[in-house]
Amino acid sequence: MSVATPARTPHSDVPTGRKPVTGHVGAGLFDPKQLLRSFPDAVHKLDPRAMVRSPVMFVVLVGSVLTTVFAVLDPTDWFGWAIAAWLWLTTIFANLAEAVAEGRGKAQADTLRKARTDTVARRLDPAGAEERVAGTDLRIGDLVVCEAGDVIPGDGDVVEGVASVDESAITGESAPVIRESGGDRSAVTGGTKVLSDRIVVRITTKPGETFIDRMISLVEGAARQKTPNEIALNILLASLTIVFLLAVVTLQPFATYAGAPQSMIVLIALLVCLIPTTIGALLSAIGIAGMDRLVQRNVLAMSGRAVEAAGDVSTLLLDKTGTITLGNRRAAEFVPVRGVTAAELADAAQLSSLADETPEGRSVVVLAKERYGLRERHQGELSHAGWVPFTAQTRMSGVDVDGRKVRKGAAGSVAAWVREQGGTVAGDADGIADGIAAAGGTPLLVAVHDAGGARVLGVVHLKDVVKDGMRERFAELRRMGIRTVMITGDNPLTAKAIAEEAGVDDYLAEATPEDKMALIKREQAGGGLVAMTGDGTNDAPALAQADVGVAMNTGTSAAKEAGNMVDLDSDPTKLIEIVGIGKQLLITRGALTTFSIANDVAKYFAIIPAMFAVVYPGLDKLNIMQLSSPESAILSAVVFNALIIVALVPLALRGVRYRPTSADRMLRRNLGIYGLGGLAAPFIGIKLIDLLISLIPGIG
């Protein structure tokens, strides 16, 4: 996944083979049982110290208290008691929306707590001797030994050995994974279990700050900070609340002058119905639910800010191998130079690949067997041979046997080897290699040094296949206004061919960590937000610089610390889903804000005519719903104001469906559905409630 050097070898980019899984802690969507379980928490949230964080709902709470006091002073006033009761229900329903969202997080946290166990660690002292200590006594930098059957006592990096690890408690993936020292698969998580072999782990976190501890804290919502967009919306709602509060306060002198003074209960009811209570009640639940949807997909967001930023991303950086392509390049063709037969090239390529245990090397052996009928040979059959294994330094593999030397590897390395042996490179070898690279493949030269001297026999064409549906997904991102950039260590010719086949907007070839950082800074300098994935230590600077940095769980601790999201499935393509979830969060917030403000306009037509129709009969023309009485009109509006919050809880938790489209079309759609819907719903709902109230003897 990560790019260690500008010139990536054909064999160096081997994927982990992990498959994405469904979220193991994902809660189902809204259901009535969740309301019942969350109701006690909603009542506990009536504490004014908690309510004051939402100015809109704090005003409703104060109004509930005042109407209750006035109702107590006049116990025979059924209208006062009814208004007081429904204002309290409005406040509780608002808390219920947040309690349901938090309740889902608590259920997820309970699942995670099962993975957190108090373990005994086998710590190594400076002399190398083992001592048994409690896992809570470990400190950063301690070395611990873990063998088959041991639970890893804390987060850290493998510094010695290789082992198979069961991470199902964290990721939900039943298949074990390999963790080894060095490279990008060295990070281990406390609470996971070693299945085989022995490793030495260097602890990288303090007790209580492990990955599982942070996950529990985050999914419970304790560390969820308000995002800039959410803070701005809260300021807007607070401003509207102040404006309507002043309007209602100044209304009473005018009403008294007109000879129609209003009771405090009516004025409080008017205030509650005019301020944007619907979005004020659901705002926190929308934010929590956005993070919850990520957790359901096995993505841990370190903050709500990261989720929101994902919705505003303008540039997406995607690694080629394993993300855009399948990752395991396979031999597709043997292309001999002039004067050499394809069978001769296939025989030499197979022989030189017997010591190459990479997927590419294995595919060469298989292709030679299947296409040219060559028997699959093994190293054991050539015990007298001198094997040359592939290394990142030589970028070649081969064998010295029966008086000849055979080599296969990167074009530059093999060509240099031929010249060192006193031979020459065939004139058409470079042209064949360039043609393969231009077509998006990877060329491997095959050469031999025998009695005829050193010479190149031909080229093996390795092909990395673009995943199905990638072009369509990139086209979808383009409709969302997101620019996609493919990051690869391949040469520019190969990168260009793959980019054209996949349909990405741009590419960065022979990428180094510095190149990635420079690209991100350029995009951000233009006012854009950038998202990227990474798993290696050398990805950490870019992950930290990106607005949305998604670190793979299989990656190093440095990468996970640098990013603001961690994908527990280590699936790089999930970045596309994350962007969709971020946009869904922003759209849901915008849609419900539109609905809430439209609601207020409609409720205005229910209450204002009812307040002054007796003094100004002409206002009865505004009573377009033909409500039965002033008391019924006001009470119906208050009841509707409370019930609409409960009705919208499922939508706030599930999110408004997102369709990739332009901003203009999205705005028109939201205004059409949630704007007009917000205007129409109160007229229908308030009228139905009024009809029911009018049937009650002594009220209608």
GROMACS .gro file of C-alpha atoms in nm, residues 57-251:
model
  195
   57MET     CA    1  -3.424   2.335   2.388
   58PHE     CA    2  -3.318   2.524   2.700
   59VAL     CA    3  -3.581   2.787   2.615
   60VAL     CA    4  -3.838   2.507   2.578
   61LEU     CA    5  -3.735   2.370   2.920
   62VAL     CA    6  -3.777   2.712   3.082
   63GLY     CA    7  -4.114   2.746   2.909
   64SER     CA    8  -4.217   2.404   3.043
   65VAL     CA    9  -4.130   2.509   3.398
   66LEU     CA   10  -4.315   2.841   3.369
   67THR     CA   11  -4.631   2.693   3.220
   68THR     CA   12  -4.633   2.433   3.496
   69VAL     CA   13  -4.611   2.708   3.758
   70PHE     CA   14  -4.900   2.898   3.597
   71ALA     CA   15  -5.104   2.579   3.574
   72VAL     CA   16  -5.048   2.512   3.944
   73LEU     CA   17  -5.165   2.865   4.026
   74ASP     CA   18  -5.490   2.797   3.840
   75PRO     CA   19  -5.562   2.425   3.882
   76THR     CA   20  -5.897   2.449   3.699
   77ASP     CA   21  -5.740   2.573   3.375
   78TRP     CA   22  -5.733   2.262   3.155
   79PHE     CA   23  -5.566   2.459   2.876
   80GLY     CA   24  -5.268   2.552   3.094
   81TRP     CA   25  -5.221   2.193   3.210
   82ALA     CA   26  -5.243   2.062   2.853
   83ILE     CA   27  -4.986   2.313   2.724
   84ALA     CA   28  -4.753   2.239   3.016
   85ALA     CA   29  -4.779   1.863   2.960
   86TRP     CA   30  -4.702   1.886   2.590
   87LEU     CA   31  -4.412   2.125   2.643
   88TRP     CA   32  -4.258   1.875   2.885
   89LEU     CA   33  -4.313   1.601   2.626
   90THR     CA   34  -4.149   1.822   2.362
   91THR     CA   35  -3.842   1.855   2.583
   92ILE     CA   36  -3.832   1.483   2.660
   93PHE     CA   37  -3.879   1.390   2.293
   94ALA     CA   38  -3.588   1.615   2.202
   95ASN     CA   39  -3.370   1.441   2.461
   96LEU     CA   40  -3.503   1.107   2.340
   97ALA     CA   41  -3.358   1.162   1.993
   98GLU     CA   42  -3.011   1.211   2.139
   99ALA     CA   43  -3.059   0.929   2.391
  100VAL     CA   44  -3.150   0.682   2.117
  101ALA     CA   45  -2.841   0.776   1.917
  102GLU     CA   46  -2.621   0.747   2.226
  103GLY     CA   47  -2.792   0.421   2.323
  104ARG     CA   48  -2.680   0.263   1.998
  105GLY     CA   49  -2.326   0.375   2.077
  106LYS     CA   50  -2.347   0.223   2.425
  107ALA     CA   51  -2.455  -0.109   2.277
  108GLN     CA   52  -2.153  -0.099   2.049
  109ALA     CA   53  -1.929  -0.008   2.342
  110ASP     CA   54  -2.057  -0.306   2.541
  111THR     CA   55  -1.950  -0.532   2.256
  112LEU     CA   56  -1.606  -0.373   2.254
  113ARG     CA   57  -1.569  -0.408   2.630
  114LYS     CA   58  -1.589  -0.783   2.592
  115ALA     CA   59  -1.267  -0.762   2.391
  116ARG     CA   60  -1.092  -0.566   2.666
  117THR     CA   61  -0.959  -0.807   2.924
  118ASP     CA   62  -0.728  -0.768   3.218
  119THR     CA   63  -0.423  -0.963   3.108
  120VAL     CA   64  -0.095  -1.066   3.260
  121ALA     CA   65   0.198  -0.951   3.049
  122ARG     CA   66   0.536  -1.121   3.011
  123ARG     CA   67   0.758  -0.815   3.021
  124LEU     CA   68   1.127  -0.830   2.929
  125ASP     CA   69   1.368  -0.657   3.165
  126PRO     CA   70   1.687  -0.486   3.034
  127ALA     CA   71   1.876  -0.814   3.076
  128GLY     CA   72   1.627  -0.999   2.857
  129ALA     CA   73   1.467  -1.199   3.140
  130GLU     CA   74   1.089  -1.235   3.159
  131GLU     CA   75   0.879  -1.103   3.446
  132ARG     CA   76   0.504  -1.133   3.483
  133VAL     CA   77   0.321  -0.805   3.545
  134ALA     CA   78  -0.038  -0.686   3.517
  135GLY     CA   79  -0.126  -0.538   3.181
  136THR     CA   80  -0.223  -0.215   3.358
  137ASP     CA   81   0.136  -0.177   3.481
  138LEU     CA   82   0.284  -0.159   3.131
  139ARG     CA   83   0.434   0.167   3.014
  140ILE     CA   84   0.530   0.308   2.675
  141GLY     CA   85   0.849   0.145   2.551
  142ASP     CA   86   0.811  -0.181   2.749
  143LEU     CA   87   0.886  -0.502   2.558
  144VAL     CA   88   0.647  -0.793   2.608
  145VAL     CA   89   0.660  -1.150   2.479
  146CYS     CA   90   0.347  -1.307   2.330
  147GLU     CA   91   0.323  -1.670   2.219
  148ALA     CA   92   0.045  -1.892   2.087
  149GLY     CA   93  -0.262  -1.862   2.310
  150ASP     CA   94  -0.156  -1.532   2.471
  151VAL     CA   95  -0.374  -1.223   2.464
  152ILE     CA   96  -0.173  -0.920   2.358
  153PRO     CA   97  -0.176  -0.696   2.669
  154GLY     CA   98  -0.161  -0.356   2.498
  155ASP     CA   99  -0.126  -0.166   2.172
  156GLY     CA  100   0.219  -0.178   2.019
  157ASP     CA  101   0.447  -0.269   1.730
  158VAL     CA  102   0.605  -0.607   1.665
  159VAL     CA  103   0.981  -0.564   1.691
  160GLU     CA  104   1.077  -0.930   1.667
  161GLY     CA  105   0.922  -1.237   1.508
  162VAL     CA  106   0.610  -1.311   1.306
  163ALA     CA  107   0.279  -1.454   1.425
  164SER     CA  108  -0.077  -1.528   1.324
  165VAL     CA  109  -0.318  -1.307   1.522
  166ASP     CA  110  -0.693  -1.335   1.579
  167GLU     CA  111  -0.842  -0.982   1.553
  168SER     CA  112  -1.206  -1.089   1.537
  169ALA     CA  113  -1.284  -0.914   1.865
  170ILE     CA  114  -1.186  -0.583   1.704
  171THR     CA  115  -1.270  -0.617   1.335
  172GLY     CA  116  -1.529  -0.895   1.323
  173GLU     CA  117  -1.309  -1.070   1.064
  174SER     CA  118  -1.281  -1.438   1.155
  175ALA     CA  119  -0.976  -1.506   0.937
  176PRO     CA  120  -0.646  -1.460   1.126
  177VAL     CA  121  -0.394  -1.202   1.006
  178ILE     CA  122  -0.016  -1.200   0.995
  179ARG     CA  123   0.174  -0.955   1.210
  180GLU     CA  124   0.549  -0.925   1.171
  181SER     CA  125   0.834  -0.696   1.262
  182GLY     CA  126   0.922  -0.424   1.015
  183GLY     CA  127   0.712  -0.311   0.721
  184ASP     CA  128   0.354  -0.194   0.731
  185ARG     CA  129   0.198  -0.490   0.916
  186SER     CA  130   0.371  -0.455   1.250
  187ALA     CA  131   0.097  -0.291   1.458
  188VAL     CA  132  -0.097  -0.505   1.706
  189THR     CA  133  -0.398  -0.415   1.918
  190GLY     CA  134  -0.445  -0.494   2.284
  191GLY     CA  135  -0.713  -0.758   2.342
  192THR     CA  136  -0.633  -0.956   2.027
  193LYS     CA  137  -0.502  -1.311   2.054
  194VAL     CA  138  -0.185  -1.472   1.919
  195LEU     CA  139  -0.266  -1.798   1.744
  196SER     CA  140   0.079  -1.921   1.648
  197ASP     CA  141   0.451  -1.856   1.682
  198ARG     CA  142   0.620  -1.599   1.905
  199ILE     CA  143   0.652  -1.221   1.881
  200VAL     CA  144   0.804  -0.944   2.089
  201VAL     CA  145   0.589  -0.631   2.109
  202ARG     CA  146   0.698  -0.281   2.205
  203ILE     CA  147   0.413  -0.108   2.390
  204THR     CA  148   0.317   0.227   2.234
  205THR     CA  149   0.024   0.343   2.451
  206LYS     CA  150  -0.046   0.406   2.817
  207PRO     CA  151  -0.299   0.195   3.012
  208GLY     CA  152  -0.646   0.338   2.960
  209GLU     CA  153  -0.546   0.496   2.629
  210THR     CA  154  -0.538   0.182   2.417
  211PHE     CA  155  -0.715   0.154   2.085
  212ILE     CA  156  -1.009  -0.030   2.242
  213ASP     CA  157  -1.036   0.230   2.519
  214ARG     CA  158  -1.049   0.507   2.260
  215MET     CA  159  -1.306   0.315   2.056
  216ILE     CA  160  -1.530   0.273   2.360
  217SER     CA  161  -1.503   0.641   2.446
  218LEU     CA  162  -1.573   0.750   2.091
  219VAL     CA  163  -1.871   0.527   2.014
  220GLU     CA  164  -2.032   0.624   2.344
  221GLY     CA  165  -2.012   0.984   2.229
  222ALA     CA  166  -1.814   1.105   2.528
  223ALA     CA  167  -1.541   1.250   2.307
  224ARG     CA  168  -1.766   1.373   2.026
  225GLN     CA  169  -1.683   1.738   1.976
  226LYS     CA  170  -1.915   1.968   1.785
  227THR     CA  171  -1.797   2.031   1.432
  228PRO     CA  172  -1.751   2.383   1.288
  229ASN     CA  173  -2.060   2.341   1.073
  230GLU     CA  174  -2.261   2.225   1.372
  231ILE     CA  175  -2.133   2.513   1.587
  232ALA     CA  176  -2.229   2.761   1.313
  233LEU     CA  177  -2.576   2.609   1.292
  234ASN     CA  178  -2.613   2.626   1.671
  235ILE     CA  179  -2.524   2.996   1.657
  236LEU     CA  180  -2.789   3.048   1.387
  237LEU     CA  181  -3.051   2.864   1.593
  238ALA     CA  182  -2.958   3.063   1.903
  239SER     CA  183  -2.988   3.387   1.705
  240LEU     CA  184  -3.332   3.290   1.572
  241THR     CA  185  -3.438   3.199   1.925
  242ILE     CA  186  -3.331   3.541   2.056
  243VAL     CA  187  -3.510   3.719   1.769
  244PHE     CA  188  -3.836   3.532   1.832
  245LEU     CA  189  -3.800   3.576   2.208
  246LEU     CA  190  -3.778   3.954   2.160
  247ALA     CA  191  -4.070   3.943   1.917
  248VAL     CA  192  -4.291   3.755   2.164
  249VAL     CA  193  -4.189   3.977   2.458
  250THR     CA  194  -4.278   4.293   2.263
  251LEU     CA  195  -4.603   4.138   2.139
   0.00000   0.00000   0.00000
